[in-house]
Amino acid sequence: MREPTLAEKVADELTHRIIIGQLKAGERLRQEEFAHEFSTSHVPIREAFLRLEIRRLAISEPRRGVRVAPLESHDALEIVRMRGALEVMALRIQKGRPNTRQLAKVREALKAGDEAADLIAWEAANRAFHTALAELSLMPRLVSTVADLNIAFSRQVFAKMRSDDWKPRSNHDHQRIYDALCGGDIDAAVNLLENHIWAGERYPSQMQVARG
């Protein structure tokens, strides 16, 4: 695996800040500020901003520069519906029982979620789990899209749930999906994943972490 470029590292760090609300909707992103913070020229920062725009986390406006994208009320439903279609398809493509190597990242994300001490760590593990499931498809473009959708979902979660309201929990849905994969029961894993994701549409006003 190649080492991420500086622009990718900056984009990932700014993505994290947007997800947890440290960078708020509508806030201006200034090249000079981040160039100074990351001790670099404006070129990697501009590339990082473009990556944020691709993830729909930032918008560029004439004479207003680059700003953190707003959180729209209809976004949550769109995100859940797209995840329900693409993540389920990615898992359904899997044929037979995944081997130990293929399941390693899924297992690591499951363990990280169980050991999470706060909402930030839990939600990062949640994203890692869903992305690792998509990686079983061996379709890089699909994986990238799923990862971006889970970033958007995480932002919705943080917008609706304060970190100090979070209590340690174990995600039984994730465990059941993992157990089904280990047993080679792909159909069961697909059904569990589909129900797990679509719960977010049935309760759009709550969007509780346990349903992500």
N, C-alpha and C. Protein backbone atom coordinates (compact mmCIF):
# COMPACT_ATOMS: atom_id res chain seq x y z
N MET A 1 0.84 -1.20 0.00
CA MET A 1 0.00 0.00 0.00
C MET A 1 0.88 1.25 0.00
N ARG A 2 0.56 2.19 -0.89
CA ARG A 2 1.39 3.39 -1.00
C ARG A 2 1.14 4.35 0.16
N GLU A 3 2.14 5.16 0.42
CA GLU A 3 2.03 6.18 1.47
C GLU A 3 1.14 7.33 0.97
N PRO A 4 0.18 7.79 1.77
CA PRO A 4 -0.69 8.90 1.34
C PRO A 4 0.13 10.16 1.08
N THR A 5 -0.30 10.93 0.09
CA THR A 5 0.35 12.21 -0.20
C THR A 5 -0.01 13.21 0.89
N LEU A 6 0.72 14.32 0.93
CA LEU A 6 0.43 15.36 1.91
C LEU A 6 -0.99 15.89 1.71
N ALA A 7 -1.39 16.07 0.47
CA ALA A 7 -2.73 16.56 0.19
C ALA A 7 -3.79 15.61 0.73
N GLU A 8 -3.56 14.31 0.59
CA GLU A 8 -4.50 13.32 1.10
C GLU A 8 -4.55 13.35 2.63
N LYS A 9 -3.39 13.52 3.25
CA LYS A 9 -3.35 13.59 4.71
C LYS A 9 -4.10 14.83 5.21
N VAL A 10 -3.88 15.96 4.54
CA VAL A 10 -4.58 17.19 4.93
C VAL A 10 -6.08 17.03 4.73
N ALA A 11 -6.48 16.46 3.59
CA ALA A 11 -7.90 16.25 3.32
C ALA A 11 -8.54 15.36 4.37
N ASP A 12 -7.83 14.31 4.78
CA ASP A 12 -8.37 13.40 5.79
C ASP A 12 -8.50 14.09 7.15
N GLU A 13 -7.52 14.93 7.48
CA GLU A 13 -7.58 15.65 8.76
C GLU A 13 -8.74 16.66 8.74
N LEU A 14 -8.90 17.39 7.65
CA LEU A 14 -9.99 18.36 7.57
C LEU A 14 -11.34 17.64 7.51
N THR A 15 -11.38 16.48 6.86
CA THR A 15 -12.59 15.67 6.86
C THR A 15 -12.99 15.31 8.28
N HIS A 16 -12.01 14.88 9.07
CA HIS A 16 -12.27 14.54 10.48
C HIS A 16 -12.82 15.74 11.24
N ARG A 17 -12.25 16.90 11.03
CA ARG A 17 -12.71 18.10 11.74
C ARG A 17 -14.13 18.49 11.33
N ILE A 18 -14.45 18.28 10.06
CA ILE A 18 -15.81 18.59 9.60
C ILE A 18 -16.80 17.59 10.18
N ILE A 19 -16.44 16.32 10.17
CA ILE A 19 -17.33 15.27 10.69
C ILE A 19 -17.71 15.55 12.15
N ILE A 20 -16.73 15.86 12.98
CA ILE A 20 -17.01 16.03 14.42
C ILE A 20 -17.51 17.43 14.75
N GLY A 21 -17.60 18.30 13.74
CA GLY A 21 -18.15 19.63 13.96
C GLY A 21 -17.15 20.66 14.43
N GLN A 22 -15.87 20.31 14.42
CA GLN A 22 -14.85 21.30 14.78
C GLN A 22 -14.78 22.40 13.72
N LEU A 23 -14.94 22.00 12.46
CA LEU A 23 -15.15 22.96 11.38
C LEU A 23 -16.63 22.93 11.05
N LYS A 24 -17.31 24.04 11.23
CA LYS A 24 -18.76 24.06 11.17
C LYS A 24 -19.28 24.43 9.79
N ALA A 25 -20.52 24.04 9.52
CA ALA A 25 -21.16 24.34 8.25
C ALA A 25 -21.10 25.84 7.97
N GLY A 26 -20.67 26.20 6.77
CA GLY A 26 -20.58 27.60 6.38
C GLY A 26 -19.26 28.26 6.71
N GLU A 27 -18.43 27.60 7.52
CA GLU A 27 -17.15 28.19 7.92
C GLU A 27 -16.20 28.24 6.73
N ARG A 28 -15.50 29.36 6.58
CA ARG A 28 -14.58 29.51 5.46
C ARG A 28 -13.29 28.74 5.71
N LEU A 29 -12.80 28.08 4.68
CA LEU A 29 -11.54 27.34 4.74
C LEU A 29 -10.49 28.18 4.02
N ARG A 30 -9.49 28.65 4.76
CA ARG A 30 -8.50 29.57 4.21
C ARG A 30 -7.20 28.83 3.90
N GLN A 31 -6.78 28.96 2.65
CA GLN A 31 -5.55 28.28 2.23
C GLN A 31 -4.36 28.67 3.07
N GLU A 32 -4.20 29.98 3.30
CA GLU A 32 -3.01 30.45 4.01
C GLU A 32 -2.97 29.90 5.45
N GLU A 33 -4.11 29.78 6.06
CA GLU A 33 -4.18 29.28 7.44
C GLU A 33 -3.71 27.83 7.51
N PHE A 34 -4.20 27.00 6.61
CA PHE A 34 -3.83 25.59 6.65
C PHE A 34 -2.43 25.35 6.07
N ALA A 35 -2.01 26.19 5.15
CA ALA A 35 -0.64 26.07 4.65
C ALA A 35 0.35 26.31 5.78
N HIS A 36 0.04 27.28 6.62
CA HIS A 36 0.89 27.56 7.78
C HIS A 36 0.82 26.41 8.79
N GLU A 37 -0.39 25.92 9.08
CA GLU A 37 -0.55 24.85 10.06
C GLU A 37 0.20 23.59 9.65
N PHE A 38 0.11 23.24 8.37
CA PHE A 38 0.72 22.00 7.91
C PHE A 38 2.10 22.20 7.29
N SER A 39 2.62 23.42 7.43
CA SER A 39 3.98 23.74 6.98
C SER A 39 4.21 23.33 5.53
N THR A 40 3.34 23.83 4.65
CA THR A 40 3.43 23.49 3.24
C THR A 40 3.03 24.68 2.38
N SER A 41 3.15 24.51 1.08
CA SER A 41 2.71 25.55 0.15
C SER A 41 1.20 25.47 -0.03
N HIS A 42 0.66 26.37 -0.84
CA HIS A 42 -0.78 26.37 -1.08
C HIS A 42 -1.21 25.24 -2.00
N VAL A 43 -0.28 24.66 -2.74
CA VAL A 43 -0.65 23.64 -3.74
C VAL A 43 -1.30 22.42 -3.09
N PRO A 44 -0.69 21.77 -2.07
CA PRO A 44 -1.36 20.63 -1.44
C PRO A 44 -2.67 21.01 -0.75
N ILE A 45 -2.74 22.23 -0.26
CA ILE A 45 -3.98 22.68 0.40
C ILE A 45 -5.10 22.80 -0.63
N ARG A 46 -4.78 23.37 -1.79
CA ARG A 46 -5.79 23.47 -2.85
C ARG A 46 -6.27 22.08 -3.26
N GLU A 47 -5.34 21.15 -3.37
CA GLU A 47 -5.71 19.78 -3.74
C GLU A 47 -6.57 19.14 -2.64
N ALA A 48 -6.23 19.42 -1.40
CA ALA A 48 -7.03 18.90 -0.28
C ALA A 48 -8.45 19.47 -0.33
N PHE A 49 -8.57 20.76 -0.62
CA PHE A 49 -9.89 21.38 -0.73
C PHE A 49 -10.71 20.72 -1.84
N LEU A 50 -10.06 20.40 -2.96
CA LEU A 50 -10.77 19.73 -4.06
C LEU A 50 -11.29 18.37 -3.62
N ARG A 51 -10.48 17.67 -2.83
CA ARG A 51 -10.92 16.38 -2.31
C ARG A 51 -12.14 16.53 -1.40
N LEU A 52 -12.16 17.59 -0.60
CA LEU A 52 -13.31 17.86 0.25
C LEU A 52 -14.55 18.15 -0.59
N GLU A 53 -14.37 18.87 -1.70
CA GLU A 53 -15.50 19.16 -2.58
C GLU A 53 -16.04 17.88 -3.21
N ILE A 54 -15.14 16.98 -3.61
CA ILE A 54 -15.56 15.70 -4.18
C ILE A 54 -16.37 14.90 -3.16
N ARG A 55 -15.97 14.99 -1.90
CA ARG A 55 -16.70 14.30 -0.82
C ARG A 55 -17.96 15.05 -0.42
N ARG A 56 -18.20 16.19 -1.05
CA ARG A 56 -19.36 17.04 -0.76
C ARG A 56 -19.33 17.57 0.67
N LEU A 57 -18.13 17.76 1.18
CA LEU A 57 -17.95 18.34 2.50
C LEU A 57 -17.62 19.82 2.43
N ALA A 58 -17.28 20.30 1.25
CA ALA A 58 -16.95 21.71 1.06
C ALA A 58 -17.52 22.18 -0.27
N ILE A 59 -17.75 23.47 -0.35
CA ILE A 59 -18.23 24.08 -1.59
C ILE A 59 -17.38 25.31 -1.90
N SER A 60 -17.16 25.54 -3.18
CA SER A 60 -16.40 26.70 -3.64
C SER A 60 -17.35 27.67 -4.31
N GLU A 61 -17.32 28.92 -3.87
CA GLU A 61 -18.24 29.94 -4.40
C GLU A 61 -17.46 31.15 -4.88
N PRO A 62 -17.86 31.73 -6.00
CA PRO A 62 -17.18 32.93 -6.49
C PRO A 62 -17.19 34.04 -5.44
N ARG A 63 -16.04 34.62 -5.23
CA ARG A 63 -15.83 35.76 -4.32
C ARG A 63 -16.06 35.41 -2.85
N ARG A 64 -16.40 34.16 -2.57
CA ARG A 64 -16.59 33.75 -1.17
C ARG A 64 -15.59 32.67 -0.77
N GLY A 65 -14.87 32.14 -1.73
CA GLY A 65 -13.87 31.13 -1.42
C GLY A 65 -14.48 29.77 -1.12
N VAL A 66 -13.73 28.96 -0.41
CA VAL A 66 -14.16 27.60 -0.08
C VAL A 66 -14.72 27.58 1.34
N ARG A 67 -15.88 26.97 1.47
CA ARG A 67 -16.54 26.90 2.77
C ARG A 67 -16.99 25.47 3.06
N VAL A 68 -17.17 25.19 4.34
CA VAL A 68 -17.71 23.89 4.73
C VAL A 68 -19.14 23.80 4.22
N ALA A 69 -19.48 22.69 3.58
CA ALA A 69 -20.81 22.52 3.00
C ALA A 69 -21.88 22.51 4.09
N PRO A 70 -23.05 23.02 3.77
CA PRO A 70 -24.14 22.99 4.75
C PRO A 70 -24.65 21.57 4.95
N LEU A 71 -25.32 21.36 6.08
CA LEU A 71 -26.00 20.09 6.35
C LEU A 71 -27.46 20.27 5.98
N GLU A 72 -27.89 19.60 4.94
CA GLU A 72 -29.27 19.70 4.49
C GLU A 72 -30.12 18.61 5.13
N SER A 73 -31.36 18.92 5.46
CA SER A 73 -32.22 17.96 6.15
C SER A 73 -32.51 16.73 5.30
N HIS A 74 -32.56 16.92 3.96
CA HIS A 74 -32.88 15.79 3.09
C HIS A 74 -31.68 14.89 2.83
N ASP A 75 -30.48 15.32 3.21
CA ASP A 75 -29.28 14.54 2.95
C ASP A 75 -29.29 13.19 3.66
N ALA A 76 -29.81 13.17 4.88
CA ALA A 76 -29.75 11.94 5.68
C ALA A 76 -30.46 10.79 4.97
N LEU A 77 -31.64 11.05 4.43
CA LEU A 77 -32.41 10.01 3.75
C LEU A 77 -31.69 9.56 2.48
N GLU A 78 -31.16 10.51 1.73
CA GLU A 78 -30.43 10.16 0.50
C GLU A 78 -29.22 9.28 0.81
N ILE A 79 -28.49 9.64 1.86
CA ILE A 79 -27.30 8.87 2.24
C ILE A 79 -27.67 7.44 2.62
N VAL A 80 -28.70 7.29 3.43
CA VAL A 80 -29.11 5.95 3.86
C VAL A 80 -29.56 5.12 2.66
N ARG A 81 -30.30 5.72 1.75
CA ARG A 81 -30.78 4.98 0.59
C ARG A 81 -29.63 4.55 -0.31
N MET A 82 -28.66 5.42 -0.50
CA MET A 82 -27.51 5.05 -1.33
C MET A 82 -26.67 3.97 -0.66
N ARG A 83 -26.48 4.10 0.64
CA ARG A 83 -25.74 3.05 1.37
C ARG A 83 -26.48 1.73 1.28
N GLY A 84 -27.80 1.78 1.43
CA GLY A 84 -28.59 0.55 1.37
C GLY A 84 -28.45 -0.15 0.04
N ALA A 85 -28.31 0.61 -1.03
CA ALA A 85 -28.15 0.00 -2.36
C ALA A 85 -26.72 -0.48 -2.59
N LEU A 86 -25.74 0.38 -2.33
CA LEU A 86 -24.36 0.09 -2.72
C LEU A 86 -23.66 -0.88 -1.76
N GLU A 87 -23.84 -0.70 -0.46
CA GLU A 87 -23.18 -1.60 0.48
C GLU A 87 -23.73 -3.02 0.38
N VAL A 88 -25.02 -3.11 0.19
CA VAL A 88 -25.62 -4.43 0.05
C VAL A 88 -25.13 -5.10 -1.24
N MET A 89 -25.06 -4.33 -2.33
CA MET A 89 -24.55 -4.88 -3.59
C MET A 89 -23.11 -5.35 -3.43
N ALA A 90 -22.29 -4.54 -2.74
CA ALA A 90 -20.89 -4.89 -2.57
C ALA A 90 -20.74 -6.21 -1.82
N LEU A 91 -21.57 -6.43 -0.81
CA LEU A 91 -21.47 -7.67 -0.04
C LEU A 91 -22.06 -8.84 -0.80
N ARG A 92 -23.12 -8.58 -1.56
CA ARG A 92 -23.78 -9.66 -2.30
C ARG A 92 -22.86 -10.24 -3.37
N ILE A 93 -21.93 -9.42 -3.89
CA ILE A 93 -21.00 -9.88 -4.92
C ILE A 93 -20.08 -10.96 -4.38
N GLN A 94 -19.82 -10.91 -3.05
CA GLN A 94 -18.93 -11.89 -2.43
C GLN A 94 -19.46 -13.31 -2.64
N LYS A 95 -18.60 -14.19 -3.10
CA LYS A 95 -18.98 -15.58 -3.33
C LYS A 95 -18.27 -16.50 -2.34
N GLY A 96 -19.03 -17.31 -1.66
CA GLY A 96 -18.42 -18.26 -0.73
C GLY A 96 -17.91 -17.58 0.52
N ARG A 97 -17.22 -18.35 1.32
CA ARG A 97 -16.72 -17.86 2.60
C ARG A 97 -15.44 -17.05 2.40
N PRO A 98 -15.41 -15.78 2.86
CA PRO A 98 -14.16 -15.00 2.76
C PRO A 98 -13.07 -15.66 3.59
N ASN A 99 -11.82 -15.55 3.13
CA ASN A 99 -10.75 -16.17 3.90
C ASN A 99 -10.32 -15.27 5.06
N THR A 100 -9.45 -15.78 5.90
CA THR A 100 -9.03 -15.06 7.09
C THR A 100 -8.39 -13.73 6.75
N ARG A 101 -7.60 -13.68 5.70
CA ARG A 101 -6.94 -12.44 5.30
C ARG A 101 -7.97 -11.39 4.89
N GLN A 102 -8.98 -11.82 4.12
CA GLN A 102 -10.00 -10.89 3.66
C GLN A 102 -10.81 -10.32 4.82
N LEU A 103 -11.01 -11.13 5.84
CA LEU A 103 -11.84 -10.71 6.98
C LEU A 103 -11.06 -9.97 8.06
N ALA A 104 -9.73 -9.87 7.88
CA ALA A 104 -8.90 -9.27 8.93
C ALA A 104 -9.32 -7.84 9.25
N LYS A 105 -9.55 -7.01 8.22
CA LYS A 105 -9.92 -5.61 8.46
C LYS A 105 -11.32 -5.50 9.06
N VAL A 106 -12.20 -6.39 8.67
CA VAL A 106 -13.55 -6.41 9.25
C VAL A 106 -13.44 -6.72 10.74
N ARG A 107 -12.65 -7.72 11.08
CA ARG A 107 -12.46 -8.11 12.47
C ARG A 107 -11.81 -6.99 13.28
N GLU A 108 -10.81 -6.33 12.70
CA GLU A 108 -10.14 -5.23 13.40
C GLU A 108 -11.10 -4.08 13.69
N ALA A 109 -11.95 -3.74 12.71
CA ALA A 109 -12.92 -2.66 12.91
C ALA A 109 -13.96 -3.04 13.96
N LEU A 110 -14.38 -4.29 13.96
CA LEU A 110 -15.33 -4.77 14.96
C LEU A 110 -14.73 -4.64 16.37
N LYS A 111 -13.49 -5.05 16.51
CA LYS A 111 -12.79 -4.97 17.79
C LYS A 111 -12.62 -3.51 18.23
N ALA A 112 -12.27 -2.64 17.28
CA ALA A 112 -12.09 -1.22 17.60
C ALA A 112 -13.40 -0.61 18.09
N GLY A 113 -14.50 -1.01 17.48
CA GLY A 113 -15.80 -0.50 17.91
C GLY A 113 -16.14 -0.93 19.32
N ASP A 114 -15.85 -2.17 19.64
CA ASP A 114 -16.14 -2.68 20.99
C ASP A 114 -15.27 -2.01 22.05
N GLU A 115 -14.07 -1.60 21.65
CA GLU A 115 -13.13 -1.00 22.60
C GLU A 115 -13.19 0.52 22.63
N ALA A 116 -14.02 1.12 21.80
CA ALA A 116 -14.08 2.58 21.71
C ALA A 116 -14.48 3.20 23.04
N ALA A 117 -13.77 4.26 23.40
CA ALA A 117 -14.03 4.92 24.68
C ALA A 117 -14.87 6.19 24.51
N ASP A 118 -15.06 6.63 23.28
CA ASP A 118 -15.87 7.82 23.05
C ASP A 118 -16.51 7.75 21.68
N LEU A 119 -17.39 8.70 21.40
CA LEU A 119 -18.15 8.71 20.16
C LEU A 119 -17.25 8.84 18.94
N ILE A 120 -16.20 9.64 19.05
CA ILE A 120 -15.30 9.84 17.92
C ILE A 120 -14.64 8.53 17.51
N ALA A 121 -14.14 7.79 18.49
CA ALA A 121 -13.49 6.51 18.21
C ALA A 121 -14.50 5.49 17.70
N TRP A 122 -15.69 5.49 18.29
CA TRP A 122 -16.70 4.53 17.87
C TRP A 122 -17.13 4.77 16.43
N GLU A 123 -17.35 6.02 16.09
CA GLU A 123 -17.83 6.32 14.74
C GLU A 123 -16.75 6.05 13.69
N ALA A 124 -15.48 6.29 14.05
CA ALA A 124 -14.39 5.94 13.13
C ALA A 124 -14.36 4.43 12.89
N ALA A 125 -14.56 3.66 13.95
CA ALA A 125 -14.60 2.20 13.82
C ALA A 125 -15.81 1.75 13.01
N ASN A 126 -16.91 2.44 13.19
CA ASN A 126 -18.12 2.13 12.43
C ASN A 126 -17.88 2.32 10.93
N ARG A 127 -17.27 3.44 10.57
CA ARG A 127 -16.95 3.68 9.15
C ARG A 127 -15.98 2.62 8.63
N ALA A 128 -14.99 2.29 9.44
CA ALA A 128 -14.00 1.29 9.02
C ALA A 128 -14.65 -0.06 8.78
N PHE A 129 -15.62 -0.42 9.62
CA PHE A 129 -16.31 -1.70 9.48
C PHE A 129 -17.06 -1.76 8.15
N HIS A 130 -17.83 -0.71 7.86
CA HIS A 130 -18.64 -0.72 6.63
C HIS A 130 -17.76 -0.65 5.38
N THR A 131 -16.68 0.09 5.46
CA THR A 131 -15.76 0.15 4.32
C THR A 131 -15.07 -1.20 4.11
N ALA A 132 -14.69 -1.85 5.21
CA ALA A 132 -14.04 -3.16 5.11
C ALA A 132 -14.98 -4.19 4.49
N LEU A 133 -16.26 -4.12 4.81
CA LEU A 133 -17.23 -5.02 4.17
C LEU A 133 -17.26 -4.77 2.66
N ALA A 134 -17.27 -3.50 2.27
CA ALA A 134 -17.31 -3.17 0.84
C ALA A 134 -16.06 -3.66 0.13
N GLU A 135 -14.92 -3.66 0.82
CA GLU A 135 -13.66 -4.10 0.21
C GLU A 135 -13.68 -5.57 -0.17
N LEU A 136 -14.58 -6.35 0.41
CA LEU A 136 -14.70 -7.75 0.04
C LEU A 136 -15.13 -7.91 -1.42
N SER A 137 -15.73 -6.85 -1.99
CA SER A 137 -16.18 -6.89 -3.38
C SER A 137 -15.03 -6.82 -4.37
N LEU A 138 -13.86 -6.33 -3.90
CA LEU A 138 -12.69 -6.13 -4.78
C LEU A 138 -13.00 -5.15 -5.91
N MET A 139 -13.84 -4.16 -5.62
CA MET A 139 -14.22 -3.12 -6.60
C MET A 139 -13.83 -1.76 -6.02
N PRO A 140 -12.64 -1.25 -6.38
CA PRO A 140 -12.12 -0.03 -5.75
C PRO A 140 -13.03 1.19 -5.88
N ARG A 141 -13.66 1.38 -7.03
CA ARG A 141 -14.54 2.55 -7.19
C ARG A 141 -15.74 2.46 -6.27
N LEU A 142 -16.27 1.28 -6.15
CA LEU A 142 -17.41 1.06 -5.25
C LEU A 142 -16.99 1.29 -3.80
N VAL A 143 -15.84 0.79 -3.43
CA VAL A 143 -15.32 0.98 -2.08
C VAL A 143 -15.16 2.46 -1.76
N SER A 144 -14.60 3.22 -2.71
CA SER A 144 -14.40 4.65 -2.51
C SER A 144 -15.73 5.37 -2.29
N THR A 145 -16.73 5.00 -3.06
CA THR A 145 -18.05 5.63 -2.92
C THR A 145 -18.67 5.29 -1.58
N VAL A 146 -18.57 4.03 -1.18
CA VAL A 146 -19.11 3.60 0.12
C VAL A 146 -18.41 4.34 1.26
N ALA A 147 -17.09 4.49 1.16
CA ALA A 147 -16.34 5.20 2.20
C ALA A 147 -16.82 6.64 2.31
N ASP A 148 -17.03 7.31 1.17
CA ASP A 148 -17.49 8.70 1.20
C ASP A 148 -18.90 8.81 1.76
N LEU A 149 -19.76 7.85 1.44
CA LEU A 149 -21.12 7.86 1.98
C LEU A 149 -21.12 7.69 3.50
N ASN A 150 -20.21 6.86 4.00
CA ASN A 150 -20.13 6.67 5.44
C ASN A 150 -19.54 7.89 6.14
N ILE A 151 -18.67 8.63 5.46
CA ILE A 151 -18.21 9.91 5.99
C ILE A 151 -19.38 10.87 6.15
N ALA A 152 -20.22 10.93 5.10
CA ALA A 152 -21.38 11.81 5.14
C ALA A 152 -22.36 11.39 6.24
N PHE A 153 -22.52 10.08 6.40
CA PHE A 153 -23.41 9.58 7.45
C PHE A 153 -22.87 9.95 8.83
N SER A 154 -21.56 9.81 9.01
CA SER A 154 -20.96 10.15 10.30
C SER A 154 -21.18 11.62 10.64
N ARG A 155 -21.09 12.46 9.64
CA ARG A 155 -21.33 13.90 9.89
C ARG A 155 -22.75 14.13 10.37
N GLN A 156 -23.70 13.40 9.79
CA GLN A 156 -25.09 13.52 10.24
C GLN A 156 -25.23 13.06 11.69
N VAL A 157 -24.54 11.97 12.04
CA VAL A 157 -24.61 11.45 13.41
C VAL A 157 -24.10 12.49 14.40
N PHE A 158 -22.94 13.07 14.11
CA PHE A 158 -22.36 14.06 15.03
C PHE A 158 -23.21 15.32 15.11
N ALA A 159 -23.92 15.65 14.04
CA ALA A 159 -24.77 16.83 14.06
C ALA A 159 -25.99 16.62 14.95
N LYS A 160 -26.38 15.36 15.17
CA LYS A 160 -27.60 15.08 15.90
C LYS A 160 -27.36 14.49 17.29
N MET A 161 -26.09 14.19 17.58
CA MET A 161 -25.81 13.55 18.86
C MET A 161 -24.54 14.12 19.46
N ARG A 162 -24.62 14.68 20.63
CA ARG A 162 -23.45 15.24 21.29
C ARG A 162 -22.56 14.12 21.82
N SER A 163 -21.27 14.35 21.77
CA SER A 163 -20.32 13.33 22.23
C SER A 163 -20.52 12.98 23.69
N ASP A 164 -20.91 13.97 24.50
CA ASP A 164 -21.06 13.67 25.93
C ASP A 164 -22.34 12.90 26.24
N ASP A 165 -23.21 12.70 25.23
CA ASP A 165 -24.40 11.88 25.41
C ASP A 165 -24.10 10.40 25.14
N TRP A 166 -22.94 10.13 24.53
CA TRP A 166 -22.62 8.77 24.09
C TRP A 166 -22.18 7.91 25.27
N LYS A 167 -22.63 6.68 25.26
CA LYS A 167 -22.20 5.71 26.27
C LYS A 167 -21.58 4.51 25.57
N PRO A 168 -20.56 3.90 26.15
CA PRO A 168 -19.93 2.72 25.53
C PRO A 168 -20.98 1.65 25.22
N ARG A 169 -20.83 1.04 24.04
CA ARG A 169 -21.79 0.02 23.64
C ARG A 169 -21.14 -0.96 22.69
N SER A 170 -21.75 -2.11 22.57
CA SER A 170 -21.29 -3.10 21.60
C SER A 170 -22.33 -3.17 20.50
N ASN A 171 -21.89 -3.19 19.25
CA ASN A 171 -22.84 -3.22 18.15
C ASN A 171 -23.12 -4.67 17.77
N HIS A 172 -24.26 -5.17 18.19
CA HIS A 172 -24.60 -6.57 17.95
C HIS A 172 -24.84 -6.84 16.47
N ASP A 173 -25.34 -5.84 15.73
CA ASP A 173 -25.54 -6.02 14.28
C ASP A 173 -24.22 -6.32 13.60
N HIS A 174 -23.19 -5.57 13.91
CA HIS A 174 -21.88 -5.79 13.31
C HIS A 174 -21.37 -7.19 13.63
N GLN A 175 -21.53 -7.60 14.87
CA GLN A 175 -21.06 -8.92 15.28
C GLN A 175 -21.78 -10.03 14.51
N ARG A 176 -23.09 -9.88 14.36
CA ARG A 176 -23.88 -10.89 13.65
C ARG A 176 -23.51 -10.96 12.18
N ILE A 177 -23.24 -9.81 11.57
CA ILE A 177 -22.81 -9.79 10.17
C ILE A 177 -21.46 -10.51 10.03
N TYR A 178 -20.54 -10.18 10.93
CA TYR A 178 -19.22 -10.81 10.91
C TYR A 178 -19.33 -12.32 11.11
N ASP A 179 -20.15 -12.76 12.06
CA ASP A 179 -20.31 -14.18 12.32
C ASP A 179 -20.88 -14.91 11.10
N ALA A 180 -21.84 -14.27 10.41
CA ALA A 180 -22.42 -14.89 9.22
C ALA A 180 -21.37 -15.04 8.13
N LEU A 181 -20.51 -14.03 7.97
CA LEU A 181 -19.44 -14.11 6.98
C LEU A 181 -18.45 -15.22 7.32
N CYS A 182 -18.10 -15.30 8.59
CA CYS A 182 -17.17 -16.35 9.01
C CYS A 182 -17.74 -17.74 8.76
N GLY A 183 -19.07 -17.87 8.85
CA GLY A 183 -19.72 -19.14 8.61
C GLY A 183 -20.02 -19.40 7.15
N GLY A 184 -19.66 -18.44 6.28
CA GLY A 184 -19.90 -18.60 4.86
C GLY A 184 -21.33 -18.38 4.43
N ASP A 185 -22.18 -17.84 5.33
CA ASP A 185 -23.58 -17.61 5.00
C ASP A 185 -23.73 -16.17 4.47
N ILE A 186 -23.42 -16.00 3.20
CA ILE A 186 -23.43 -14.67 2.59
C ILE A 186 -24.84 -14.10 2.56
N ASP A 187 -25.83 -14.94 2.26
CA ASP A 187 -27.21 -14.47 2.20
C ASP A 187 -27.65 -13.87 3.54
N ALA A 188 -27.30 -14.55 4.62
CA ALA A 188 -27.66 -14.04 5.95
C ALA A 188 -26.93 -12.73 6.23
N ALA A 189 -25.65 -12.66 5.87
CA ALA A 189 -24.88 -11.43 6.09
C ALA A 189 -25.48 -10.27 5.31
N VAL A 190 -25.91 -10.54 4.06
CA VAL A 190 -26.52 -9.50 3.23
C VAL A 190 -27.82 -9.01 3.86
N ASN A 191 -28.66 -9.93 4.31
CA ASN A 191 -29.94 -9.55 4.93
C ASN A 191 -29.73 -8.75 6.21
N LEU A 192 -28.77 -9.18 7.01
CA LEU A 192 -28.47 -8.46 8.25
C LEU A 192 -27.97 -7.05 7.95
N LEU A 193 -27.08 -6.92 6.97
CA LEU A 193 -26.55 -5.61 6.61
C LEU A 193 -27.65 -4.70 6.07
N GLU A 194 -28.49 -5.26 5.23
CA GLU A 194 -29.58 -4.45 4.65
C GLU A 194 -30.50 -3.92 5.73
N ASN A 195 -30.91 -4.78 6.66
CA ASN A 195 -31.78 -4.34 7.75
C ASN A 195 -31.09 -3.31 8.64
N HIS A 196 -29.81 -3.53 8.87
CA HIS A 196 -29.01 -2.64 9.71
C HIS A 196 -28.96 -1.23 9.13
N ILE A 197 -28.72 -1.13 7.83
CA ILE A 197 -28.62 0.18 7.19
C ILE A 197 -29.99 0.85 7.07
N TRP A 198 -31.00 0.07 6.64
CA TRP A 198 -32.30 0.68 6.39
C TRP A 198 -33.02 1.08 7.66
N ALA A 199 -32.56 0.62 8.81
CA ALA A 199 -33.11 1.11 10.07
C ALA A 199 -32.95 2.62 10.15
N GLY A 200 -31.92 3.16 9.51
CA GLY A 200 -31.70 4.60 9.51
C GLY A 200 -32.77 5.36 8.78
N GLU A 201 -33.44 4.72 7.81
CA GLU A 201 -34.53 5.40 7.12
C GLU A 201 -35.83 5.32 7.91
N ARG A 202 -36.02 4.21 8.62
CA ARG A 202 -37.26 4.07 9.39
C ARG A 202 -37.31 5.02 10.57
N TYR A 203 -36.10 5.44 11.03
CA TYR A 203 -36.04 6.36 12.17
C TYR A 203 -35.16 7.56 11.81
N PRO A 204 -35.51 8.30 10.75
CA PRO A 204 -34.64 9.39 10.29
C PRO A 204 -34.49 10.52 11.29
N SER A 205 -35.46 10.71 12.16
CA SER A 205 -35.35 11.82 13.11
C SER A 205 -34.44 11.50 14.27
N GLN A 206 -34.21 10.19 14.50
CA GLN A 206 -33.37 9.80 15.63
C GLN A 206 -31.93 9.61 15.21
N MET A 207 -31.72 8.85 14.12
CA MET A 207 -30.37 8.62 13.59
C MET A 207 -29.39 8.24 14.70
N GLN A 208 -29.80 7.35 15.60
CA GLN A 208 -28.93 6.99 16.70
C GLN A 208 -27.71 6.24 16.20
N VAL A 209 -26.60 6.38 16.91
CA VAL A 209 -25.35 5.74 16.52
C VAL A 209 -25.51 4.24 16.39
N ALA A 210 -26.26 3.62 17.26
CA ALA A 210 -26.40 2.17 17.23
C ALA A 210 -27.04 1.69 15.93
N ARG A 211 -27.68 2.59 15.18
CA ARG A 211 -28.33 2.19 13.95
C ARG A 211 -27.43 2.43 12.75
N GLY A 212 -26.20 2.92 12.91
CA GLY A 212 -25.31 3.20 11.79
C GLY A 212 -24.44 2.08 11.48
